Tab-separated table of C-alpha atoms in Angstrom:
chain	number	residue	atom	x	y	z
A	248	UNK	CA	34.200	108.924	217.165
A	249	UNK	CA	34.532	106.167	214.752
A	250	UNK	CA	33.696	108.532	211.717
A	251	UNK	CA	37.250	109.160	210.091
A	252	UNK	CA	38.639	105.198	210.376
A	253	UNK	CA	35.603	103.766	208.934
A	254	UNK	CA	35.636	106.916	205.960
A	255	UNK	CA	39.033	104.968	205.727
A	256	UNK	CA	37.704	101.568	204.906
A	257	UNK	CA	34.657	102.411	202.980
A	258	UNK	CA	35.718	105.623	200.840
A	259	UNK	CA	37.586	103.499	198.424
A	260	UNK	CA	33.905	101.568	197.466
A	261	UNK	CA	32.197	105.098	197.560
A	262	UNK	CA	34.485	106.504	195.076
A	263	UNK	CA	34.251	103.006	192.870
A	264	UNK	CA	30.454	103.675	192.980
A	265	UNK	CA	30.599	107.465	192.283
A	266	UNK	CA	32.385	107.014	189.099
A	267	UNK	CA	29.273	104.679	187.706
A	268	UNK	CA	26.919	107.772	189.046
A	269	UNK	CA	29.293	110.348	187.627
A	270	UNK	CA	28.946	108.273	184.070
A	271	UNK	CA	25.120	107.928	184.441
A	272	UNK	CA	24.497	111.688	184.899
A	273	UNK	CA	24.041	112.124	188.188
A	274	UNK	CA	25.558	115.031	190.520
A	275	UNK	CA	26.105	115.636	193.987
A	276	UNK	CA	23.386	117.607	194.871
A	277	UNK	CA	20.790	114.954	193.255
A	278	UNK	CA	22.216	112.604	195.122
A	279	UNK	CA	21.682	114.456	198.137
A	280	UNK	CA	18.183	114.910	197.185
A	281	UNK	CA	17.305	111.143	196.307
A	282	UNK	CA	19.162	110.356	200.019
A	283	UNK	CA	16.744	112.513	201.702
A	284	UNK	CA	13.626	111.420	199.736
A	285	UNK	CA	14.968	108.111	201.552
A	286	UNK	CA	14.916	109.332	204.554
A	287	UNK	CA	11.732	110.591	204.350
A	288	UNK	CA	10.019	107.342	203.200
A	289	UNK	CA	12.041	106.198	206.500
A	290	UNK	CA	10.456	107.844	208.766
A	291	UNK	CA	6.982	107.637	207.022
A	292	UNK	CA	7.913	103.511	207.153
A	293	UNK	CA	9.229	104.046	210.966
A	294	UNK	CA	5.564	106.052	212.125
A	295	UNK	CA	3.699	103.360	210.416
A	296	UNK	CA	5.285	100.542	212.598
A	297	UNK	CA	7.359	98.762	209.610
A	298	UNK	CA	10.625	98.580	211.312
A	299	UNK	CA	12.641	96.506	208.391
A	300	UNK	CA	11.549	98.748	205.500
A	301	UNK	CA	12.358	101.677	207.795
A	302	UNK	CA	16.099	99.902	208.520
A	303	UNK	CA	16.534	99.325	204.277
A	304	UNK	CA	15.360	102.867	203.796
A	305	UNK	CA	17.710	104.216	206.470
A	306	UNK	CA	20.619	102.547	204.833
A	307	UNK	CA	19.850	104.227	201.688
A	308	UNK	CA	19.923	107.210	202.966
A	309	UNK	CA	23.129	106.571	204.304
A	310	UNK	CA	24.767	105.461	201.117
A	311	UNK	CA	23.722	108.504	199.594
A	312	UNK	CA	24.818	110.565	202.534
A	313	UNK	CA	28.063	109.010	201.474
A	314	UNK	CA	27.968	108.603	197.968
A	315	UNK	CA	27.295	112.728	197.447
A	316	UNK	CA	30.087	113.474	198.915
A	317	UNK	CA	32.238	111.417	196.632
A	318	UNK	CA	30.498	112.751	193.727
A	319	UNK	CA	31.527	116.542	195.144
A	320	UNK	CA	35.280	115.579	195.148
A	321	UNK	CA	35.648	114.176	191.661
A	322	UNK	CA	34.977	117.837	190.754
A	323	UNK	CA	34.802	120.636	193.000
A	324	UNK	CA	32.582	120.684	196.284
A	325	UNK	CA	30.301	123.375	196.286
A	326	UNK	CA	29.048	125.574	199.358
A	327	UNK	CA	25.606	124.922	198.255
A	328	UNK	CA	26.674	121.281	198.082
A	329	UNK	CA	27.979	121.201	201.860
A	330	UNK	CA	24.521	123.017	202.755
A	331	UNK	CA	22.441	120.789	201.504
A	332	UNK	CA	23.991	118.436	203.110
A	333	UNK	CA	24.295	119.010	206.480
A	334	UNK	CA	20.850	120.906	207.058
A	335	UNK	CA	18.997	117.876	205.367
A	336	UNK	CA	20.998	115.568	207.605
A	337	UNK	CA	20.129	117.299	210.727
A	338	UNK	CA	16.317	117.036	209.700
A	339	UNK	CA	16.547	113.534	208.837
A	340	UNK	CA	18.040	112.898	212.363
A	341	UNK	CA	15.235	114.635	214.005
A	342	UNK	CA	13.019	113.444	211.437
A	343	UNK	CA	13.545	109.359	212.278
A	344	UNK	CA	13.564	110.257	216.521
A	345	UNK	CA	9.993	111.899	215.783
A	346	UNK	CA	8.850	109.198	213.811
A	347	UNK	CA	9.969	106.647	216.579
A	348	UNK	CA	7.719	108.404	218.777
A	349	UNK	CA	4.804	108.395	216.674
A	350	UNK	CA	5.462	104.681	216.403
A	351	UNK	CA	5.457	104.394	220.239
A	352	UNK	CA	3.689	107.309	221.505
A	353	UNK	CA	4.529	106.330	225.221
A	354	UNK	CA	8.575	106.856	224.595
A	355	UNK	CA	7.762	110.313	223.889
A	356	UNK	CA	9.913	111.891	226.796
A	357	UNK	CA	12.976	109.830	225.659
A	358	UNK	CA	12.478	111.029	222.203
A	359	UNK	CA	12.251	114.843	223.388
A	360	UNK	CA	15.687	114.348	225.378
A	361	UNK	CA	17.269	112.727	222.350
A	362	UNK	CA	15.884	115.375	219.637
A	363	UNK	CA	16.829	118.055	222.862
A	364	UNK	CA	20.462	116.643	222.697
A	365	UNK	CA	21.036	117.222	219.328
A	366	UNK	CA	20.197	120.713	219.335
A	367	UNK	CA	23.004	120.517	221.583
A	368	UNK	CA	25.321	118.397	218.941
A	369	UNK	CA	24.415	120.248	216.137
A	370	UNK	CA	24.691	124.173	217.553
A	371	UNK	CA	27.757	122.799	218.754
A	372	UNK	CA	29.342	121.922	215.819
A	373	UNK	CA	27.572	124.972	213.510
A	374	UNK	CA	29.187	127.327	215.233
A	375	UNK	CA	32.302	125.974	215.029
A	376	UNK	CA	32.038	125.978	211.565
A	377	UNK	CA	30.993	129.623	211.262
A	378	UNK	CA	33.667	131.268	213.435
A	379	UNK	CA	36.134	128.791	212.022
A	380	UNK	CA	35.580	129.995	208.745
A	381	UNK	CA	35.722	133.749	210.152
A	382	UNK	CA	38.686	132.976	212.001
A	383	UNK	CA	40.806	130.198	209.831
A	384	UNK	CA	40.818	127.910	213.164
A	385	UNK	CA	42.014	124.126	212.330
A	386	UNK	CA	40.094	121.234	210.746
A	387	UNK	CA	39.709	117.767	212.355
A	388	UNK	CA	42.172	115.864	209.835
A	389	UNK	CA	41.194	114.047	206.882
A	390	UNK	CA	37.661	115.340	207.975
A	391	UNK	CA	36.526	115.572	204.153
A	392	UNK	CA	33.684	117.947	205.279
A	393	UNK	CA	32.869	121.126	203.169
A	394	UNK	CA	33.706	122.741	206.376
A	395	UNK	CA	35.562	123.180	209.163
A	396	UNK	CA	34.348	121.384	212.252
A	397	UNK	CA	34.939	119.455	215.271
A	398	UNK	CA	34.462	115.855	216.267
A	399	UNK	CA	33.246	114.153	218.989
A	400	UNK	CA	32.216	111.189	221.259
A	401	UNK	CA	29.079	110.609	218.779
A	402	UNK	CA	29.166	111.488	215.119
A	403	UNK	CA	27.855	109.991	212.363
A	404	UNK	CA	28.954	106.364	212.963
A	405	UNK	CA	27.526	105.996	216.271
A	406	UNK	CA	24.408	107.584	215.529
A	407	UNK	CA	23.413	104.948	212.704
A	408	UNK	CA	24.623	102.504	214.856
A	409	UNK	CA	22.177	103.312	217.866
A	410	UNK	CA	19.482	104.109	214.816
A	411	UNK	CA	19.840	100.448	213.562
A	412	UNK	CA	19.728	99.225	217.318
A	413	UNK	CA	16.184	101.113	217.496
A	414	UNK	CA	14.511	99.632	214.967
A	415	UNK	CA	15.811	95.985	215.054
A	416	UNK	CA	14.932	96.392	219.310
A	417	UNK	CA	12.152	99.109	219.538
A	418	UNK	CA	11.035	97.833	222.688
A	419	UNK	CA	14.741	99.200	223.885
A	420	UNK	CA	14.022	102.793	222.157
A	421	UNK	CA	13.415	104.520	225.382
A	422	UNK	CA	16.455	103.127	227.330
A	423	UNK	CA	18.709	103.617	224.197
A	424	UNK	CA	17.498	107.123	223.454
A	425	UNK	CA	18.401	108.106	227.321
A	426	UNK	CA	21.784	106.248	226.787
A	427	UNK	CA	22.765	108.200	223.343
A	428	UNK	CA	21.774	111.783	224.561
A	429	UNK	CA	23.297	111.731	227.781
A	430	UNK	CA	26.779	110.559	225.345
A	431	UNK	CA	25.715	113.673	223.171
A	432	UNK	CA	25.607	116.205	225.823
A	433	UNK	CA	29.200	115.121	226.567
A	434	UNK	CA	29.897	115.619	222.859
A	435	UNK	CA	28.583	118.775	223.101
A	436	UNK	CA	30.116	119.769	226.657
A	437	UNK	CA	33.791	118.853	224.848
A	438	UNK	CA	32.878	120.901	221.681
A	439	UNK	CA	32.184	123.750	223.593
A	440	UNK	CA	35.393	123.644	225.593
A	441	UNK	CA	37.361	123.010	222.729
A	442	UNK	CA	36.036	125.371	220.526
A	443	UNK	CA	37.067	127.861	223.847
A	444	UNK	CA	40.308	127.308	223.993
A	445	UNK	CA	41.322	127.786	220.199
A	446	UNK	CA	39.022	131.018	220.936
A	447	UNK	CA	41.526	132.040	223.740
C-alpha cells in the first residue's frame, strides 16, 4: 500500500549506493544472492532466539533487495534478475515466519496461518504477472518491477513493518500473525477481483 510512496523517498539514496556498488564491480544478481544470504542468517538468528541480531540481518536483507533493483536499472533489467528477486523474496518471507515459529513453538498455529496467507498474496501476485505478460495488461504505475503486477493492502513495506514489530515484541507474534494474515487475505481478495475485472 505504501510501497510507491516510500520508493520515491528512498530510490535516490539507493541509486547513489548502486553507483558505488557498480564501481566496485558488483552486479544485481550478486547483490540478490548476498541479500538472500543475509536472510538465511536472519532466519537462523531468529530461530536461535536472537531477535536483535535477526533484526539487523533483516535490514541488511531488505537493503540488498532494494539495491539489486537499483543496480539492474543502471544497465538493462533481465528476466533472470526479476526471477531471482521474487523467488528469493518469497522464500525469505516464509522462512522468516517459520524461524519465528521455531523460536516460539507455541505460536505454530498463527505462524501457519500467516504462511498460508502468503500463499494467497503470492499466487494472486504471480498469476496476474503471467497473464499480464501474455495479454499486455496494465502494470502498477511506477512500480519498477521486472514484470507487471497488482499492488494491494499488504506489500513489501507493510510486511517489513510487521516483521520488525515481531522481532521487537516477540510476545505479540501470535496476535501480529493473525492480524497481518487477515490483511493479506483482504489483499488476495482485492487482487482476484481486480484481475477478474481486467479479464472480462
